PDB file of C-alpha atoms and ligand atoms in Angstrom:
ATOM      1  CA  UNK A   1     -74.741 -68.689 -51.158  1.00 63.00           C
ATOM      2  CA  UNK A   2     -72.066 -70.809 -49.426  1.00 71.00           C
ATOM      3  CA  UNK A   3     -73.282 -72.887 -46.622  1.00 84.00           C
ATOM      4  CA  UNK A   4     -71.503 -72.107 -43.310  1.00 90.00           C
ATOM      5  CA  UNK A   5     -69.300 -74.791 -41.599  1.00 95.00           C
ATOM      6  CA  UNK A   6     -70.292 -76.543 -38.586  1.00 97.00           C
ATOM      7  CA  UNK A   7     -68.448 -75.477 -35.089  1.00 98.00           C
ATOM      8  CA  UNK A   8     -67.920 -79.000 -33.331  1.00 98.00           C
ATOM      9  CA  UNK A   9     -66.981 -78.569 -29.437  1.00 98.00           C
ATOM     10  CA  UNK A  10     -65.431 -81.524 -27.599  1.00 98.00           C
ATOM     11  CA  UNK A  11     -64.805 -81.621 -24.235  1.00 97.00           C
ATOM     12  CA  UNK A  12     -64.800 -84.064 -21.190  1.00 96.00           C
ATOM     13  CA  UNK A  13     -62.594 -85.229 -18.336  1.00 94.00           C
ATOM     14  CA  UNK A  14     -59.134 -85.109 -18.981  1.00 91.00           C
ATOM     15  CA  UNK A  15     -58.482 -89.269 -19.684  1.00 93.00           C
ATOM     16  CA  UNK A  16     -61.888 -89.456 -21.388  1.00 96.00           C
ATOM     17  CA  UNK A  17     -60.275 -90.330 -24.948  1.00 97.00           C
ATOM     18  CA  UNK A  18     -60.977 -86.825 -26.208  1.00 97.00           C
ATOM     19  CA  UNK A  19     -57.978 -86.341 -28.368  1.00 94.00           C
ATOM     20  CA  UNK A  20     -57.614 -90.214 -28.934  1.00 96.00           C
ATOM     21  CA  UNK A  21     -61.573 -89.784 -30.822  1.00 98.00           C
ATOM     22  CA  UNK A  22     -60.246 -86.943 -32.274  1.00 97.00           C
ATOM     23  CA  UNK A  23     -57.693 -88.334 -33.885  1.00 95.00           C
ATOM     24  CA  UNK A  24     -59.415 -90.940 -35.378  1.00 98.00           C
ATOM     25  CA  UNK A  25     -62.374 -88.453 -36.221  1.00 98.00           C
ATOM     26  CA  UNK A  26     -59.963 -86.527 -38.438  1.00 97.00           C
ATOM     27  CA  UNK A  27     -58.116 -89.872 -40.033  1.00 97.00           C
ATOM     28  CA  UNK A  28     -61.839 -90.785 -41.221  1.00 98.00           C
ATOM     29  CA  UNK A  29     -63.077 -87.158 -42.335  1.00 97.00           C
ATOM     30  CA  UNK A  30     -60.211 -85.657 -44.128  1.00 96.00           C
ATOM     31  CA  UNK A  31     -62.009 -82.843 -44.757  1.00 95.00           C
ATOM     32  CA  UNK A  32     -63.251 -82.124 -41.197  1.00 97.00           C
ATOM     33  CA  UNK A  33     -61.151 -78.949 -39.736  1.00 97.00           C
ATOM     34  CA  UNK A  34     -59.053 -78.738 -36.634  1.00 97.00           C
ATOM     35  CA  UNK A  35     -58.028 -76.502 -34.093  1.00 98.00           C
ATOM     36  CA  UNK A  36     -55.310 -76.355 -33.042  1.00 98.00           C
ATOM     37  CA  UNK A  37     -54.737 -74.574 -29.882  1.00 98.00           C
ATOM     38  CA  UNK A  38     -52.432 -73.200 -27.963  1.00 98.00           C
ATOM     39  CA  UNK A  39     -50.479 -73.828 -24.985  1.00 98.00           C
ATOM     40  CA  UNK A  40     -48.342 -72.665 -22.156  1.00 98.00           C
ATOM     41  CA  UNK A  41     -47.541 -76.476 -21.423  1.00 95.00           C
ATOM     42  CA  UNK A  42     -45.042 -78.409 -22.209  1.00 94.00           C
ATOM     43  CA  UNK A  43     -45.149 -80.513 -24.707  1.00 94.00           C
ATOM     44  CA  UNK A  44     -45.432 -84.152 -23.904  1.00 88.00           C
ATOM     45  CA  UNK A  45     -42.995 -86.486 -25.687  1.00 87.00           C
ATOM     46  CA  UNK A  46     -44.083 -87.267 -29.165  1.00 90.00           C
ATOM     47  CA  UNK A  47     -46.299 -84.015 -29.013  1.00 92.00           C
ATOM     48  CA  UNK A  48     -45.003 -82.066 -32.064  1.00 96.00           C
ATOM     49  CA  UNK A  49     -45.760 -77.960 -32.349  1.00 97.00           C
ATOM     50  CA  UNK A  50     -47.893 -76.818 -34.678  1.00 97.00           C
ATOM     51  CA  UNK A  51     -49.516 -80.619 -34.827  1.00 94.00           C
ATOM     52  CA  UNK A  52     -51.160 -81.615 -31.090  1.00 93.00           C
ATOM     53  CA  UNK A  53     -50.790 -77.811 -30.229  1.00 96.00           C
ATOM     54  CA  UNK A  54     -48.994 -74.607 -30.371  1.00 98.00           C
ATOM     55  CA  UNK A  55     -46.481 -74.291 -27.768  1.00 98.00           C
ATOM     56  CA  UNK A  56     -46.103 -70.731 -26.429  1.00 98.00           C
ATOM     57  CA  UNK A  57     -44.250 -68.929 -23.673  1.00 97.00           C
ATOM     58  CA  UNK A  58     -46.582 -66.973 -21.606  1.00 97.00           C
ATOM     59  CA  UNK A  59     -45.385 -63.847 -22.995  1.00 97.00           C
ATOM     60  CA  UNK A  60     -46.697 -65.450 -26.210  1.00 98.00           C
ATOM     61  CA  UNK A  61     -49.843 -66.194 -25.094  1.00 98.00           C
ATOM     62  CA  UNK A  62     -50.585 -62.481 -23.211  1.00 97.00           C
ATOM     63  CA  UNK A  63     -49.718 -61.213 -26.698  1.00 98.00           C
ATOM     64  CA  UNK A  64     -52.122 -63.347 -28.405  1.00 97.00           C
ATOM     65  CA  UNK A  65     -54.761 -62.003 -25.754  1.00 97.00           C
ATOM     66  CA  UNK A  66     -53.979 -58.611 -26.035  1.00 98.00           C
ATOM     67  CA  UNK A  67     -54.090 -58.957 -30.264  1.00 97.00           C
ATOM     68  CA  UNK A  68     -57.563 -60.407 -29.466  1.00 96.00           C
ATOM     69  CA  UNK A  69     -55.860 -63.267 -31.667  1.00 98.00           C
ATOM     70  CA  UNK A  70     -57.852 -66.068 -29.387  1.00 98.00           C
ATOM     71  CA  UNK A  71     -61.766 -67.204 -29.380  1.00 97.00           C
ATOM     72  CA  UNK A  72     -61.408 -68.133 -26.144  1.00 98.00           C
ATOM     73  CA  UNK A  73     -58.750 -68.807 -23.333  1.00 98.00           C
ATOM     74  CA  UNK A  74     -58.676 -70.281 -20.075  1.00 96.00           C
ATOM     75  CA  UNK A  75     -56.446 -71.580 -16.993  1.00 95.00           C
ATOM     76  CA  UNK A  76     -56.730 -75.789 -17.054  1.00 90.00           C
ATOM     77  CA  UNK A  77     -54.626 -77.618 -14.396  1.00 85.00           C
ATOM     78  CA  UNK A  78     -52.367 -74.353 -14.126  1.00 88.00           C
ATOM     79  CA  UNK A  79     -51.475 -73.452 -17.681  1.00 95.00           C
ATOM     80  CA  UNK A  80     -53.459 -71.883 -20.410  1.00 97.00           C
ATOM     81  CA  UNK A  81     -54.907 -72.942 -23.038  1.00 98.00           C
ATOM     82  CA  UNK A  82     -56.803 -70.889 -25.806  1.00 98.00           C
ATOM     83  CA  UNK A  83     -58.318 -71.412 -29.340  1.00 98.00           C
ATOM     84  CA  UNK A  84     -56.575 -69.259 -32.539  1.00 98.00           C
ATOM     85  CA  UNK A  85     -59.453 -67.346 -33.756  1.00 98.00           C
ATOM     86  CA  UNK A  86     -58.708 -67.021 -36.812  1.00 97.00           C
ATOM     87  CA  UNK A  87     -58.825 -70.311 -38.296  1.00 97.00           C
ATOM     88  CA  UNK A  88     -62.287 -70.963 -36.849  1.00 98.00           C
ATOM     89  CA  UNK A  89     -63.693 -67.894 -38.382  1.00 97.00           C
ATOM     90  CA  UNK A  90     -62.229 -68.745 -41.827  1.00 97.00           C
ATOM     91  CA  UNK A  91     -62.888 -72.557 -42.123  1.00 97.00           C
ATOM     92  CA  UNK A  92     -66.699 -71.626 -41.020  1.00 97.00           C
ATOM     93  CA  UNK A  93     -66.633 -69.262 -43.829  1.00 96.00           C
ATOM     94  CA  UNK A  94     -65.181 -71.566 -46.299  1.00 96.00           C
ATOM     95  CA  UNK A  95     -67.773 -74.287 -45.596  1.00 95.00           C
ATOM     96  CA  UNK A  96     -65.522 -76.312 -43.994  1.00 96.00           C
ATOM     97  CA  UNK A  97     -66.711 -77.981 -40.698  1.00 97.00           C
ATOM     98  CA  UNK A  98     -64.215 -77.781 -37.975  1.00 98.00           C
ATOM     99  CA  UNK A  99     -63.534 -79.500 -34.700  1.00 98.00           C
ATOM    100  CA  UNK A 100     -62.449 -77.666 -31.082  1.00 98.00           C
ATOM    101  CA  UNK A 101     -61.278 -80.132 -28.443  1.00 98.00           C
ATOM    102  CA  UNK A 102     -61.222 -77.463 -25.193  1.00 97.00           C
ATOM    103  CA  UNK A 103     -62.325 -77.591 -21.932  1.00 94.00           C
ATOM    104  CA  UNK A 104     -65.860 -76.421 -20.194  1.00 94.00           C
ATOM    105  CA  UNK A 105     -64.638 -72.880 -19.692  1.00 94.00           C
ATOM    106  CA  UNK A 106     -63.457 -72.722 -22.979  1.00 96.00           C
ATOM    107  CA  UNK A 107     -66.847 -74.078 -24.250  1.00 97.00           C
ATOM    108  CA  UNK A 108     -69.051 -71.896 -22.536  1.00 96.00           C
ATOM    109  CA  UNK A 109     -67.222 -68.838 -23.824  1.00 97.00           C
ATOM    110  CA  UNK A 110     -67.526 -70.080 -27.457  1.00 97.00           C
ATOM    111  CA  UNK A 111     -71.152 -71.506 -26.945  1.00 97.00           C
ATOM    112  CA  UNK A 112     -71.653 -66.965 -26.331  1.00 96.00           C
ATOM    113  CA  UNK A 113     -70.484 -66.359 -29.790  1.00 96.00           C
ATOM    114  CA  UNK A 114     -71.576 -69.804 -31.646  1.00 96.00           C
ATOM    115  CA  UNK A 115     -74.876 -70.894 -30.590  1.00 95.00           C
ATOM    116  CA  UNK A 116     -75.756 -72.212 -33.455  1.00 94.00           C
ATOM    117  CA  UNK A 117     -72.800 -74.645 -32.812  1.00 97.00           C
ATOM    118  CA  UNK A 118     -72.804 -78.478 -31.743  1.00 98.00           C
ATOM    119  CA  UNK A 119     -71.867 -79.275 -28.231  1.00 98.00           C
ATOM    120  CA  UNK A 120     -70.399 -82.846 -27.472  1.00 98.00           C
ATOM    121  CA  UNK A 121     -69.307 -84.185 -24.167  1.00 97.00           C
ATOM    122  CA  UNK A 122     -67.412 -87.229 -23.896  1.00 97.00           C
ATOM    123  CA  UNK A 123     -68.115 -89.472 -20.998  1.00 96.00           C
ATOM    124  CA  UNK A 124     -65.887 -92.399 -19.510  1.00 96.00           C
ATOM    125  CA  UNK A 125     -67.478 -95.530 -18.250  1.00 97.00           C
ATOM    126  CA  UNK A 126     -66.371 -95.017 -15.148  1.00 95.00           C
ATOM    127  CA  UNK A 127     -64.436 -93.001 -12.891  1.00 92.00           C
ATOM    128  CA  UNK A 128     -62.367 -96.222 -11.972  1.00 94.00           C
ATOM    129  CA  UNK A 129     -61.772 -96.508 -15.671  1.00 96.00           C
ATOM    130  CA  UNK A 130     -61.062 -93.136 -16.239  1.00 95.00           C
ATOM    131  CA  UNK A 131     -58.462 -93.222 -13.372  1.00 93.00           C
ATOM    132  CA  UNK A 132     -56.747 -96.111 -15.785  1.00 95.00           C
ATOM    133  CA  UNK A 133     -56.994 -94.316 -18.488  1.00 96.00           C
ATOM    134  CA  UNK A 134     -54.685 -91.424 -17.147  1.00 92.00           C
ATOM    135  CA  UNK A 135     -52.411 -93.482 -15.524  1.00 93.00           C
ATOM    136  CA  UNK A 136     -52.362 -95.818 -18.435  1.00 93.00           C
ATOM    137  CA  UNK A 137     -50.878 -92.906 -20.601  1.00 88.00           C
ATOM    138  CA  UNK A 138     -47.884 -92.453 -18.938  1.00 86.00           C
ATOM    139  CA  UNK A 139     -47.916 -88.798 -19.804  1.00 83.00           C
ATOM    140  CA  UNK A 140     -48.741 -86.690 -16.633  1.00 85.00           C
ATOM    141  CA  UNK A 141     -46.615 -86.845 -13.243  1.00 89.00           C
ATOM    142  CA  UNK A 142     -48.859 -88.046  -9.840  1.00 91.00           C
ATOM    143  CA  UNK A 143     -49.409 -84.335  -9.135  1.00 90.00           C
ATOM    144  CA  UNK A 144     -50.498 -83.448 -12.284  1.00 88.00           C
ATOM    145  CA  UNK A 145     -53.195 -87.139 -12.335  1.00 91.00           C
ATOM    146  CA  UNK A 146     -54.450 -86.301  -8.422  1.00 90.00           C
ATOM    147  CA  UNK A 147     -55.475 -82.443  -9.670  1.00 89.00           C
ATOM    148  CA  UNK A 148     -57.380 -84.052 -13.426  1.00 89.00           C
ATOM    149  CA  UNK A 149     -59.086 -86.676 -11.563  1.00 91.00           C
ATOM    150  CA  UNK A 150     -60.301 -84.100  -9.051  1.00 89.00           C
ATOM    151  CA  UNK A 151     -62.114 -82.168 -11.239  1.00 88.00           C
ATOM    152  CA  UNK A 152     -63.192 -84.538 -13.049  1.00 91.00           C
ATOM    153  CA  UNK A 153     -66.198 -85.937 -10.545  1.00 86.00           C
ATOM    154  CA  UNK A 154     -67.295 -81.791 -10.599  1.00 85.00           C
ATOM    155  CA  UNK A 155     -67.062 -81.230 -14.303  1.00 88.00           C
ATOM    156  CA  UNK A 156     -69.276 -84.365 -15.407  1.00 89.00           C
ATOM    157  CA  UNK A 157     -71.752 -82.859 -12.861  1.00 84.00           C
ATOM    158  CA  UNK A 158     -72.199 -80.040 -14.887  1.00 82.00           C
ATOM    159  CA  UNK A 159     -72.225 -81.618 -18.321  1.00 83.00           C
ATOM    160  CA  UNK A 160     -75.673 -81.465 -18.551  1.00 77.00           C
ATOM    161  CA  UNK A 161     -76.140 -77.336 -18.394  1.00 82.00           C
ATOM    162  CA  UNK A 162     -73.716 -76.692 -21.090  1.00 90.00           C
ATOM    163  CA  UNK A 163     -73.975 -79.662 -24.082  1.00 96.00           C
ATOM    164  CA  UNK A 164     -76.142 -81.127 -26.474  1.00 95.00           C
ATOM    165  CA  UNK A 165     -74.691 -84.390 -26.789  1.00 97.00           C
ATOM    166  CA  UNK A 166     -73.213 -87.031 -24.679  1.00 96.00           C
ATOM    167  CA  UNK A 167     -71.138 -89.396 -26.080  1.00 97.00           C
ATOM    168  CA  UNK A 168     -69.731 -92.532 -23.457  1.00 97.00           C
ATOM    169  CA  UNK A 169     -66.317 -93.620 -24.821  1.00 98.00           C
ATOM    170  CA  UNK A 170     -66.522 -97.139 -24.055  1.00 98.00           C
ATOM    171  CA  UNK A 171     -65.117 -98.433 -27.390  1.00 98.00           C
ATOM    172  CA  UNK A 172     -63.326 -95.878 -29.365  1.00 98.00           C
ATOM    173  CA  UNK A 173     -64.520 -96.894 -32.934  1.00 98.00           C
ATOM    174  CA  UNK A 174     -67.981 -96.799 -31.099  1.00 98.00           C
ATOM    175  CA  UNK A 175     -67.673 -93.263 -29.782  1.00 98.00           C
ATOM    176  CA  UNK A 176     -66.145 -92.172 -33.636  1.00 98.00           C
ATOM    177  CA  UNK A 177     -69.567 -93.624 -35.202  1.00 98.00           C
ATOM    178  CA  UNK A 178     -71.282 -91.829 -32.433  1.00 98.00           C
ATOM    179  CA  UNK A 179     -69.658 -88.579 -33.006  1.00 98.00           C
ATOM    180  CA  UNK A 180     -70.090 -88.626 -36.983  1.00 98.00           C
ATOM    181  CA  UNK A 181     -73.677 -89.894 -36.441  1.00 98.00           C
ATOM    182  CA  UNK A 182     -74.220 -86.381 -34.606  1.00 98.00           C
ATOM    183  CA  UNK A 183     -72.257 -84.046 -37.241  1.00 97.00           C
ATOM    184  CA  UNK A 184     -74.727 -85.928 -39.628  1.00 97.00           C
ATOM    185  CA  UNK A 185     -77.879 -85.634 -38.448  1.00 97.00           C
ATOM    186  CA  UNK A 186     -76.485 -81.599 -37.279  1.00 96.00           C
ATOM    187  CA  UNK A 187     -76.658 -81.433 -41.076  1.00 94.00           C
ATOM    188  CA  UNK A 188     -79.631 -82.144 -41.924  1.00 94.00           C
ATOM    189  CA  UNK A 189     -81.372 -79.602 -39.555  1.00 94.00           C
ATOM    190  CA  UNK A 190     -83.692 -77.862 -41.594  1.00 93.00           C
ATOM    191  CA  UNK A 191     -82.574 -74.309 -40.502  1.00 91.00           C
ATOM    192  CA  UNK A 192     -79.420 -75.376 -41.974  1.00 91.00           C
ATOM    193  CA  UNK A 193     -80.574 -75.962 -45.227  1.00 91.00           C
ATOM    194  CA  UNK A 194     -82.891 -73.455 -46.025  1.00 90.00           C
ATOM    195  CA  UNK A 195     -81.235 -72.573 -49.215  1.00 88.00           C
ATOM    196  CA  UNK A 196     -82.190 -76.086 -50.431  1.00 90.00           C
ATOM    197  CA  UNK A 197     -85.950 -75.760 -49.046  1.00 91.00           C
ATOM    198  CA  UNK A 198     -86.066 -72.167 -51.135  1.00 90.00           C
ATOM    199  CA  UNK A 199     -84.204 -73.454 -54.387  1.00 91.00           C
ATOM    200  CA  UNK A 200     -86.604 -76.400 -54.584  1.00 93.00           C
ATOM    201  CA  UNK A 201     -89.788 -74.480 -53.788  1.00 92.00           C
ATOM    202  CA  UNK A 202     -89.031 -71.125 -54.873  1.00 83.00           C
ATOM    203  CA  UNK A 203     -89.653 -68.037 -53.400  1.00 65.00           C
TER     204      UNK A 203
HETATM  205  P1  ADP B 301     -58.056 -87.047 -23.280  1.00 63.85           P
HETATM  206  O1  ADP B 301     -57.645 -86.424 -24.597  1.00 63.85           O
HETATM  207  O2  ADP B 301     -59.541 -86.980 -23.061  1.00 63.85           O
HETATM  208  O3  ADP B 301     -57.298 -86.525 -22.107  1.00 63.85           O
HETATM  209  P2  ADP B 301     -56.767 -89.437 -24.360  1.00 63.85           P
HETATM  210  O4  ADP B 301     -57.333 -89.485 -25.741  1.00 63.85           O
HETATM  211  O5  ADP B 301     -55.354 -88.977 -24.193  1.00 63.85           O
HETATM  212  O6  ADP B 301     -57.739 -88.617 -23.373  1.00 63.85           O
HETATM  213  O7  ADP B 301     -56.943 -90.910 -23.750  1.00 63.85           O
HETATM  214  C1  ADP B 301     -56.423 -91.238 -22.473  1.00 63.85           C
HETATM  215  C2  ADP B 301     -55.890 -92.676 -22.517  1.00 63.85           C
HETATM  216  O8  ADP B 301     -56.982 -93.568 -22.617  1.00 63.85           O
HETATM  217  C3  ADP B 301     -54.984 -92.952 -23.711  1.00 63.85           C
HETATM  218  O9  ADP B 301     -53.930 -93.804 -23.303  1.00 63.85           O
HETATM  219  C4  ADP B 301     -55.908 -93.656 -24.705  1.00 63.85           C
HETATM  220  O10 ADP B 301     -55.202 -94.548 -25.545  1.00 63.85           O
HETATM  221  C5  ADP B 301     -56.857 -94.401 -23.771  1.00 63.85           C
HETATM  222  N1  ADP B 301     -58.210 -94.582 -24.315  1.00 63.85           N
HETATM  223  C6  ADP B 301     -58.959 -93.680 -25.006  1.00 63.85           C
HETATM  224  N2  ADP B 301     -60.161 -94.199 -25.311  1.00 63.85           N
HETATM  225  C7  ADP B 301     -60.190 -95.451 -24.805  1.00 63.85           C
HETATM  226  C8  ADP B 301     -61.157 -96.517 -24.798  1.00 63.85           C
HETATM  227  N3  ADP B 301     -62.367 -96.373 -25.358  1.00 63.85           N
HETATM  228  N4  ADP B 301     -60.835 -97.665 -24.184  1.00 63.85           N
HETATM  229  C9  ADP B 301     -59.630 -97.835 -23.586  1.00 63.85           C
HETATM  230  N5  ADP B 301     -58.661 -96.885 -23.566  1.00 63.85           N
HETATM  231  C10 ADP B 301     -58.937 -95.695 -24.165  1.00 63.85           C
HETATM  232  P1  5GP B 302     -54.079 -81.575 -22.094  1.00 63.85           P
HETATM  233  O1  5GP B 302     -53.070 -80.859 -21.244  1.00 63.85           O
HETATM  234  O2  5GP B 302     -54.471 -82.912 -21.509  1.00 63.85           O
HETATM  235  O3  5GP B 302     -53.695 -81.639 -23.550  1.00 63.85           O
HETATM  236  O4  5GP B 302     -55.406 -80.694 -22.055  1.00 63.85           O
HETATM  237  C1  5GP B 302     -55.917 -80.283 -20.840  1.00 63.85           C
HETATM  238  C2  5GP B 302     -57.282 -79.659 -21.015  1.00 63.85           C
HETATM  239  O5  5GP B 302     -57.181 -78.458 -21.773  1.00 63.85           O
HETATM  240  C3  5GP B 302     -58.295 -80.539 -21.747  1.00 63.85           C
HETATM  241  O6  5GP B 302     -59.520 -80.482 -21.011  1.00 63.85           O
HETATM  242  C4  5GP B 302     -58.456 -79.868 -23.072  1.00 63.85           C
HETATM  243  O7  5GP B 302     -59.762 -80.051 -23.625  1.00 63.85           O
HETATM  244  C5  5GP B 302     -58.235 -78.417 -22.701  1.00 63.85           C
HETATM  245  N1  5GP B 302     -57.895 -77.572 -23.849  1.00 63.85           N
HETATM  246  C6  5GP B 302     -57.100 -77.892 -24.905  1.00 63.85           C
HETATM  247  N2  5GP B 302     -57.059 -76.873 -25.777  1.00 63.85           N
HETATM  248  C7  5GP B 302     -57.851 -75.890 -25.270  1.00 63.85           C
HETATM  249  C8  5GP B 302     -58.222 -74.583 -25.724  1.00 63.85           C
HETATM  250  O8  5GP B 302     -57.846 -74.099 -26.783  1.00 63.85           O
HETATM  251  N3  5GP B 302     -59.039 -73.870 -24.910  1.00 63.85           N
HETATM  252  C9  5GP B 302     -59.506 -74.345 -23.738  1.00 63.85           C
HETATM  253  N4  5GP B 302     -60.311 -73.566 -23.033  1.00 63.85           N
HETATM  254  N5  5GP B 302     -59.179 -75.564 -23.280  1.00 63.85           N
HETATM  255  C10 5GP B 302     -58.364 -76.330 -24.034  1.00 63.85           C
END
């Protein structure tokens, strides 16, 4: 029997390094999945649809809902955001491990459906740093960095409740080795490999 593929939920303040680790993650592991999800934002320049996310109108997205075409949704800093369902359900089924960088809402919806999945939380070293971070990208107007860093303080808060793993981001390549060190040892769980245990020992 095929061995179902691992569900891997990121999430963490927005200027954390999330998509930055993610990136890398998926350069290393070309055969770990991704998500993509999609968006009523606007894309940011260099953010290419289909590629970072899928850029819908909000019609779009309603439809999506009401074709129970997403996993999950939710509202994050006033636009939504929601995970194809589709794709997930298929790459599990294939084997093939697969990645979901969403927010908390997002995670606790999936963590209903997916328990069996691996929850990861990315941590900045600060919130000083994390501040730098955000304005350091140059992608999000003062508005838009004044309501992240707000609920950012909150969100960490609650970390603990809702993940199994917290990784800091201090060094980038560091928080990669973290993150594949945890999809590794995920792998090894025995009640993942029972097939193994039953094909060595017999029935
Ligand atoms: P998120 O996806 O969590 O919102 P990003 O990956 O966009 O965060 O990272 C926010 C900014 O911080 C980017 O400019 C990125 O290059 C930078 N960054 C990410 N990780 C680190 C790190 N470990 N040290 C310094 N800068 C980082
Ligand atoms: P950004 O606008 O910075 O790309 O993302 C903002 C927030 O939306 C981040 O916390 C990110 O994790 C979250 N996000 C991205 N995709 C999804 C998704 O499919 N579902 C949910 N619930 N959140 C998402």
């Amino acid at each position: 029997m095929q061995k179902e593929g691992l569900l891997i939920v990121v999430s963490g303040p927005s200027g954390a390094g999330k998509g930055t680790i993610c990136k890398r993650l998926l350069e290393k592991n070309p055969n770990l999945g991704y998500s993509i999800s999609a968006t009523t934002r606007a894309p940011r320049t260099g953010e290419v649809n289909g590629v970072n996310y899928w850029f819908l109108s909000k019609e779009e997205f309603q439809k999506m809902i009401a074709e129970d075409g997403l996993l999950e949704w939710a509202e994050v800093y006033g636009n939504y955001y929601g995970t194809p369902a589709q794709k997930v359900r298929d790459s599990l089924a294939e084997g093939k491990n697969i990645l979901l960088e969403i927010d908390t809402q997002g995670a606790a919806l999936v963590r209903k459906k997916f328990p069996e999945g691996v929850y990861i939380y990315i941590l900045p070293p600060s919130l000083e740093e994390l501040k730098r971070r955000i304005i350091g990208r140059g992608t999000d107007s003062a508005e838009s960095i004044e309501r992240r860093l707000s609920c950012a303080r909150e969100e960490m808060g609650c970390a603990s409740e809702q993940y199994n793993y917290l990784v800091l981001n201090d060094e980038v390549e560091l928080a990669v080795e973290r993150v594949e060190t945890i999809i590794e040892a995920e792998q090894y769980q025995i009640k993942r490999n029972l097939n193994l245990l039953q094909a060595v020992c017999g029935e």
